[in-house]
Amino acid sequence: MQPIYLPQPTEEQWKSVADSFQRKWQFPHCIGAIDGKHVVIKKPGKSGSSYINYKHTFSIVLMAVVDSDYKFITIDVGSQGRFSDGNVFSTGVLAKKLLDHTLHLPAPTEMRPSHYLRI
């Protein structure tokens, strides 16, 4: 179902997300906000302590990237609760696609002076 409801964004969609972050939040060149959430579950059978998180509950991790309107762009769900957000990200599909350049990200561009925050 993932390809139907959360297909991988195209280069044009990433650019649209970045434009929206700039307009709405004055955050230039941002293609998404990422965070992880521990989803509490019942202890899986014969799992030992693999799903116990830092709060001492059983969980799986939902790692998500959202656009400037908090809508999901991509998710990675199912990692064992014992893993931190950093670990889930670095071993997940998103990091792999970043490293092998298959996310269809736009080419880097120079920031224009209008992108800089004025204080």
PDB file of C-alpha atoms in Angstrom, residues 35-97:
ATOM      1  CA  ASP A  35      11.344  12.890  13.915  1.00  0.00           C
ATOM      2  CA  GLY A  36      10.732   9.539  15.495  1.00  0.00           C
ATOM      3  CA  LYS A  37       7.878   8.447  17.739  1.00  0.00           C
ATOM      4  CA  HIS A  38       7.743   5.352  19.918  1.00  0.00           C
ATOM      5  CA  VAL A  39       4.418   3.584  19.486  1.00  0.00           C
ATOM      6  CA  VAL A  40       3.578   1.479  22.539  1.00  0.00           C
ATOM      7  CA  ILE A  41       2.810  -2.174  21.770  1.00  0.00           C
ATOM      8  CA  LYS A  42       2.166  -5.409  23.657  1.00  0.00           C
ATOM      9  CA  LYS A  43       5.308  -7.415  24.220  1.00  0.00           C
ATOM     10  CA  PRO A  44       5.867  -9.659  21.202  1.00  0.00           C
ATOM     11  CA  GLY A  45       6.246 -13.307  22.096  1.00  0.00           C
ATOM     12  CA  LYS A  46       9.808 -14.533  22.648  1.00  0.00           C
ATOM     13  CA  SER A  47      11.229 -11.050  21.987  1.00  0.00           C
ATOM     14  CA  GLY A  48      13.158 -10.675  25.222  1.00  0.00           C
ATOM     15  CA  SER A  49      14.129  -7.051  25.728  1.00  0.00           C
ATOM     16  CA  SER A  50      14.410  -6.126  22.032  1.00  0.00           C
ATOM     17  CA  TYR A  51      11.322  -3.896  22.070  1.00  0.00           C
ATOM     18  CA  ILE A  52      11.886  -2.222  25.470  1.00  0.00           C
ATOM     19  CA  ASN A  53      12.508   1.498  25.038  1.00  0.00           C
ATOM     20  CA  TYR A  54      14.107   4.141  27.261  1.00  0.00           C
ATOM     21  CA  LYS A  55      10.799   4.566  29.132  1.00  0.00           C
ATOM     22  CA  HIS A  56      10.770   0.841  29.919  1.00  0.00           C
ATOM     23  CA  THR A  57       7.711   0.115  27.778  1.00  0.00           C
ATOM     24  CA  PHE A  58       7.496  -2.046  24.677  1.00  0.00           C
ATOM     25  CA  SER A  59       7.394  -0.093  21.446  1.00  0.00           C
ATOM     26  CA  ILE A  60       8.158   0.125  17.766  1.00  0.00           C
ATOM     27  CA  VAL A  61       9.545   3.287  16.221  1.00  0.00           C
ATOM     28  CA  LEU A  62       7.752   5.370  13.605  1.00  0.00           C
ATOM     29  CA  MET A  63      10.266   7.623  11.823  1.00  0.00           C
ATOM     30  CA  ALA A  64       8.555  10.200   9.634  1.00  0.00           C
ATOM     31  CA  VAL A  65       9.384  13.122   7.369  1.00  0.00           C
ATOM     32  CA  VAL A  66       6.688  15.788   7.053  1.00  0.00           C
ATOM     33  CA  ASP A  67       6.200  18.855   4.876  1.00  0.00           C
ATOM     34  CA  SER A  68       5.571  22.410   6.083  1.00  0.00           C
ATOM     35  CA  ASP A  69       1.906  21.568   6.715  1.00  0.00           C
ATOM     36  CA  TYR A  70       2.803  18.523   8.884  1.00  0.00           C
ATOM     37  CA  LYS A  71       1.689  16.099   6.172  1.00  0.00           C
ATOM     38  CA  PHE A  72       3.653  12.872   5.822  1.00  0.00           C
ATOM     39  CA  ILE A  73       6.119  12.719   2.941  1.00  0.00           C
ATOM     40  CA  THR A  74       7.704   9.399   3.871  1.00  0.00           C
ATOM     41  CA  ILE A  75       7.765   7.043   6.852  1.00  0.00           C
ATOM     42  CA  ASP A  76       9.811   4.146   8.180  1.00  0.00           C
ATOM     43  CA  VAL A  77       7.954   2.096  10.783  1.00  0.00           C
ATOM     44  CA  GLY A  78       8.722  -1.100  12.640  1.00  0.00           C
ATOM     45  CA  SER A  79      12.161  -0.719  14.209  1.00  0.00           C
ATOM     46  CA  GLN A  80      12.479  -2.183  17.675  1.00  0.00           C
ATOM     47  CA  GLY A  81      11.881   0.254  20.525  1.00  0.00           C
ATOM     48  CA  ARG A  82      15.358  -0.213  21.960  1.00  0.00           C
ATOM     49  CA  PHE A  83      16.807   1.822  19.075  1.00  0.00           C
ATOM     50  CA  SER A  84      17.198   5.608  19.232  1.00  0.00           C
ATOM     51  CA  ASP A  85      15.923   7.985  16.536  1.00  0.00           C
ATOM     52  CA  GLY A  86      19.483   8.408  15.290  1.00  0.00           C
ATOM     53  CA  ASN A  87      20.008   4.684  14.982  1.00  0.00           C
ATOM     54  CA  VAL A  88      16.651   4.171  13.254  1.00  0.00           C
ATOM     55  CA  PHE A  89      17.447   6.966  10.793  1.00  0.00           C
ATOM     56  CA  SER A  90      21.016   5.876  10.035  1.00  0.00           C
ATOM     57  CA  THR A  91      20.015   2.269   9.353  1.00  0.00           C
ATOM     58  CA  GLY A  92      16.730   3.049   7.609  1.00  0.00           C
ATOM     59  CA  VAL A  93      15.607   3.311   4.024  1.00  0.00           C
ATOM     60  CA  LEU A  94      15.738   7.120   3.964  1.00  0.00           C
ATOM     61  CA  ALA A  95      19.434   7.251   4.899  1.00  0.00           C
ATOM     62  CA  LYS A  96      20.247   4.528   2.367  1.00  0.00           C
ATOM     63  CA  LYS A  97      18.464   6.461  -0.373  1.00  0.00           C
TER      64      LYS A  97
END
